[in-house]
XYZ file of C-alpha atoms in Angstrom:
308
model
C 102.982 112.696 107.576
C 106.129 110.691 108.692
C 106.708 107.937 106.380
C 109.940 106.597 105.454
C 110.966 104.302 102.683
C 113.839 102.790 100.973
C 114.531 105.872 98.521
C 117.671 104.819 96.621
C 115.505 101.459 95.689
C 112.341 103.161 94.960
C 113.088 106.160 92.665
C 109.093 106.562 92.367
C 106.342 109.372 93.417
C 104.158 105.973 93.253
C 102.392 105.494 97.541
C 100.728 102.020 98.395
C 98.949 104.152 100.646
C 95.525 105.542 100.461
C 94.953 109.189 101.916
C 97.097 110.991 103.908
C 97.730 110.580 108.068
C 96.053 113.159 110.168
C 98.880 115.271 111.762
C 99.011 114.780 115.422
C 100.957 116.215 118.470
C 99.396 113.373 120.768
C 100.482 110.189 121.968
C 97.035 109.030 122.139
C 95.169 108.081 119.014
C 93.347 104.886 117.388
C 93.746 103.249 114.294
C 91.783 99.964 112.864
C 93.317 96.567 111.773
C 91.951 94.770 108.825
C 92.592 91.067 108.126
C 92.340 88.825 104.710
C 89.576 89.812 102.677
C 90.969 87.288 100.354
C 90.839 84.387 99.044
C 88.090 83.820 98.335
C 86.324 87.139 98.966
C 82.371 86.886 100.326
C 81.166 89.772 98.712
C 80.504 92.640 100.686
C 81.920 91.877 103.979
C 84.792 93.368 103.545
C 82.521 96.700 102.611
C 80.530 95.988 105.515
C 83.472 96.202 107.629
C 84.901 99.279 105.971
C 81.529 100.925 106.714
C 81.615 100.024 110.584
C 85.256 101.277 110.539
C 84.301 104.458 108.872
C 81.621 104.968 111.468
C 83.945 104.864 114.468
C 86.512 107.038 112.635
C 89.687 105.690 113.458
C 93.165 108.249 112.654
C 94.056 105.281 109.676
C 93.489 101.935 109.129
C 95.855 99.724 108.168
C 95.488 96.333 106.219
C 97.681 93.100 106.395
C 96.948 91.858 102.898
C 95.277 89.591 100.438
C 93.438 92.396 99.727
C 92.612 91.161 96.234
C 92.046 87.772 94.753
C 95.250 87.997 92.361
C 97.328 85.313 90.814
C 96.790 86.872 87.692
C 99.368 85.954 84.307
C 97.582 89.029 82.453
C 97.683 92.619 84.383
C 94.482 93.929 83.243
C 92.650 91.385 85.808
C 94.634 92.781 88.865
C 94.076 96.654 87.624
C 91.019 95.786 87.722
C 90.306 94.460 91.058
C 92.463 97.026 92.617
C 90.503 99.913 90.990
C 87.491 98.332 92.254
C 89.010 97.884 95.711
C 90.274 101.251 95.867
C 87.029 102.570 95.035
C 85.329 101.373 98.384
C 88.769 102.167 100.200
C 88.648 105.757 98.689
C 85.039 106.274 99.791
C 85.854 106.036 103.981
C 88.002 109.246 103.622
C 90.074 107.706 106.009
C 94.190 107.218 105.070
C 94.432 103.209 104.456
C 97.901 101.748 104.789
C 98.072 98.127 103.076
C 100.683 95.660 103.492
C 101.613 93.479 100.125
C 100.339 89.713 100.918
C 100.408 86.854 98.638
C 97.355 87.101 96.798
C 98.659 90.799 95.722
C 101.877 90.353 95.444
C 101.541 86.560 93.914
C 103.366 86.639 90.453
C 106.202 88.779 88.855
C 102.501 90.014 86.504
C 101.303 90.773 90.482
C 104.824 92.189 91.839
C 105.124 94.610 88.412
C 101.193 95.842 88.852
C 101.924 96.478 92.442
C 104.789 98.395 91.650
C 103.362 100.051 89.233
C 100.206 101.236 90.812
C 101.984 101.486 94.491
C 106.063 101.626 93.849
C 107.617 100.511 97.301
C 106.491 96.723 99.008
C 107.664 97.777 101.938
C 107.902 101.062 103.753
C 107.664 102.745 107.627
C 105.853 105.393 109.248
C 106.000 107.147 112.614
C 102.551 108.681 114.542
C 103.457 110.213 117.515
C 106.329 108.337 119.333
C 104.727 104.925 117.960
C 106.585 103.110 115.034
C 105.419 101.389 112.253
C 106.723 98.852 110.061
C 104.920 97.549 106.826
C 107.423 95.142 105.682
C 106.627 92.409 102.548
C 106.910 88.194 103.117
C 106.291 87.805 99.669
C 109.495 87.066 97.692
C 110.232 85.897 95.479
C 106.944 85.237 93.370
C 105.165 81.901 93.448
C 103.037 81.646 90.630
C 100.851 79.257 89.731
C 100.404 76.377 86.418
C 98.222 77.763 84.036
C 96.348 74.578 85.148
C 95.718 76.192 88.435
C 95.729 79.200 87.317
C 92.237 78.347 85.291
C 90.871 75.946 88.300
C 91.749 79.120 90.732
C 89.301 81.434 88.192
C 86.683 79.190 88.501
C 86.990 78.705 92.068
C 86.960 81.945 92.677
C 83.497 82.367 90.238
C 81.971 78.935 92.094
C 82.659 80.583 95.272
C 80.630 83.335 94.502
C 77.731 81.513 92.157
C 77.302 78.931 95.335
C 78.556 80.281 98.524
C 77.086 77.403 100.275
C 79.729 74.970 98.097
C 82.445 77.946 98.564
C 84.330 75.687 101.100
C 83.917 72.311 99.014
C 85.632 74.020 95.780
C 88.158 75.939 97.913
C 89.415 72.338 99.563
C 89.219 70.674 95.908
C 91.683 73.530 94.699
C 94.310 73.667 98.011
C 94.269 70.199 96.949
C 95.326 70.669 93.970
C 97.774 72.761 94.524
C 99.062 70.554 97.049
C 99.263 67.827 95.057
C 101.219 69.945 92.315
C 103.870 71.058 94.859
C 104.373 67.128 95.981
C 104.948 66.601 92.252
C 107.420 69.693 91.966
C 108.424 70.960 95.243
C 111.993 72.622 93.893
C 109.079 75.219 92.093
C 107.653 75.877 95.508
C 108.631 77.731 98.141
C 106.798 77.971 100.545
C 108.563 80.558 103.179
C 108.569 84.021 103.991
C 111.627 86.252 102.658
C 112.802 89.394 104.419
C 116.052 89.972 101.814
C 119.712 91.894 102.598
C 117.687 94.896 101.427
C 114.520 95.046 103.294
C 116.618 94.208 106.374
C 118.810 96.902 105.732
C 116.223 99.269 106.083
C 114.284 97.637 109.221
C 117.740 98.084 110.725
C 118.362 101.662 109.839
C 114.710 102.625 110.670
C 114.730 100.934 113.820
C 118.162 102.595 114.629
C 116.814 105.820 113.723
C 113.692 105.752 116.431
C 114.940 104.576 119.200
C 112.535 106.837 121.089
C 109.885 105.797 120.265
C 107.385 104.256 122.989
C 106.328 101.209 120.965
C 106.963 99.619 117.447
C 104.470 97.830 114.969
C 105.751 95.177 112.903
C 103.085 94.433 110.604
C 103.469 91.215 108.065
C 101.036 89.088 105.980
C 102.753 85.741 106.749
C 103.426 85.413 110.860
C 106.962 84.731 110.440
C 107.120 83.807 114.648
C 105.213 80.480 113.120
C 106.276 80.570 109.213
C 110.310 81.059 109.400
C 111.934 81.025 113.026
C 115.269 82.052 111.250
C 113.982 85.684 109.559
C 111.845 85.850 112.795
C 115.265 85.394 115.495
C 116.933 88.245 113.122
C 113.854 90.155 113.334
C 113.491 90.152 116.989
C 116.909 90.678 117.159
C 117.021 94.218 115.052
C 114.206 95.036 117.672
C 116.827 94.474 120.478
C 113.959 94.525 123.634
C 111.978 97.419 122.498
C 108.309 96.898 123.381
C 106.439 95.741 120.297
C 103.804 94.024 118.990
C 103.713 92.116 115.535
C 100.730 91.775 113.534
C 99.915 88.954 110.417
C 97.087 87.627 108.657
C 97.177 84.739 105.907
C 95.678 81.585 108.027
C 92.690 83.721 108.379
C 92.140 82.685 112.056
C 92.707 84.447 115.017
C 95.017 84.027 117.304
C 96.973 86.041 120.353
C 100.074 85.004 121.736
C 102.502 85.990 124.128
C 106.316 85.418 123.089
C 109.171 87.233 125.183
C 106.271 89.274 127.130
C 104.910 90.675 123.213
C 102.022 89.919 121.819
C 102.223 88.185 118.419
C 98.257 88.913 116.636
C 97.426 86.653 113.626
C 94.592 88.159 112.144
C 91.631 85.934 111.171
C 89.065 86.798 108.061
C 87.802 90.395 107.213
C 85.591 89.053 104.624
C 87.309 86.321 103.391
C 86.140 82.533 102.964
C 87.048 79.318 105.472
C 90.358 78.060 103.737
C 90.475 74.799 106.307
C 87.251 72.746 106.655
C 84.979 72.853 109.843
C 86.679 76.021 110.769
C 84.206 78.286 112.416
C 86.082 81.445 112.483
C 84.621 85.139 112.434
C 84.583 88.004 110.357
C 86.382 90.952 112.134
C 88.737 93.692 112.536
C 90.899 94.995 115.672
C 90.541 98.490 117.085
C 93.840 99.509 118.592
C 93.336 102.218 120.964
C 96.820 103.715 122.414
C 96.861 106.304 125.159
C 100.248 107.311 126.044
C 102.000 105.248 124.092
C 101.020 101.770 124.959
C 98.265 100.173 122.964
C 95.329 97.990 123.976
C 93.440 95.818 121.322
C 89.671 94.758 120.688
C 88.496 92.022 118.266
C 85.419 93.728 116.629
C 83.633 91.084 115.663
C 80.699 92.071 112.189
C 77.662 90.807 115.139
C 79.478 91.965 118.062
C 82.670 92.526 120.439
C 86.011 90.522 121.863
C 88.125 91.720 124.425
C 91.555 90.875 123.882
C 93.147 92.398 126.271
């Protein structure tokens, strides 16, 4: 298993990782992608989707966050929901590599649990002559009032009591919270951070694989659409290596082309509509590569999307 992390920063045996990757002397393997299954989870979809993933046996799956409701203040809520999460996650038998989003990552309470449980927020690993990078958008911390803290809880019990209201209460709280930011916005901010540190270490990885056949950058927040200044440096450490980049958090998807790669925002693997009339699908994306070069396919929960 080649994975590589920041190991003067993260003196830990702690692994956000699930399992361990298959080892492989092939350029040709297959791996799932899962989107938001958060906020506000519809319960069991995101278990239904595990199951179909499971069943087609991928070599890993790998997860671009909000993989928990979060925005906790008290760290026995967040244990919680991860050991419940990493129950189901456990029960595939397949390695599951997450990527820290904002509902999981949400609070310094949700950065110290993470940390705790998993150690690093961001790390890389290498399958074959394909690179990986599982980098974090989610610094510093934005945590909410205790006001919206309580009106998230119930939201998040309404959604679940009512699921035909689910996207009336979710609208009533974004809101909110909208309304709080207008009131305060030097408390809010609401872009993506790469720091000096994590960019240190995309730039030594990256330097260190320049053989590779194709790179992953994998991200909850697209930062080609959230911050076009940590995106230009991005795409600049890549310096024309073939790549894709992968996001969730708007929990729509959508494929785009930008300098001849292809930019995927992940839509909902079992979370709820966050923007009203949306009708968006449940799914995940099977990446198949054969020599190197990957080709993707929406898998929607009733059916198939060819997106290539």
């Amino acid at each position: 298993m080649k994975m590589f992390y920041d190991e003067l920063l993260f003196q830990t045996d702690k692994r956000p990782w699930v399992g361990e990757l298959p080892q492989t002397s092939s350029n040709d393997f297959q791996f799932a992608i899962m989107g938001d299954r958060t906020g506000f989870a519809i319960e069991g979809k995101f278990e239904e989707a595990l199951g179909l993933v499971k069943n087609m046996n991928p070599d890993f799956i790998v997860a671009v966050g909000d993989l928990i409701e979060g925005y906790w203040q008290q760290a026995e809520g967040a244990h919680r929901e991860w050991d419940e999460l990493e129950a189901h996650i456990k029960s595939t038998g397949l390695p599951f590599l997450p990527i820290a989003g904002n509902h999981d990552y949400s609070s310094v309470v949700m950065k110290q649990v993470w940390q705790e449980r998993k150690g690093m927020d961001y790390y890389a690993f290498r399958y074959g002559k394909v690179l990986f990078l599982a980098l974090n958008t989610e610094e510093p911390q934005q945590s909410l009032s205790p006001e919206l803290e309580l009106a998230f809880r119930e939201t998040e019990i309404l959604s679940k009591r009512e699921p035909e209201k689910a996207e009336e209460v979710i609208q009533a709280l974004l809101s909110n919270i909208s309304k709080q930011q207008a009131q305060d916005p030097s408390s809010y901010q609401p872009k993506p951070c790469i720091g000096e540190q994590q960019f240190a270490f995309i730039e030594k990885i990256l330097n260190e694989h320049q053989d590779v056949d194709w790179t992953f950058v994998m991200t909850h927040r697209p930062i080609w659409k959230t911050d076009g200044t940590v995106y230009e440096r991005l795409v600049q450490a890549l310096n024309s290596r073939p790549y894709t980049m992968l996001a969730g958090h708007f929990h729509k998807l959508e494929v785009e082309k930008k300098a001849g790669n292809q930019h995927i925002q992940m839509g909902r693997t079992g979370a709820n509509k966050h923007k009203t009339g949306l009708d968006e699908f449940h799914h995940f994306i099977w990446v198949a590569v054969k020599n190197g070069f990957p080709s993707f396919t929406a898998i929607k929960l009733e059916g198939t999307l060819q997106l290539n």
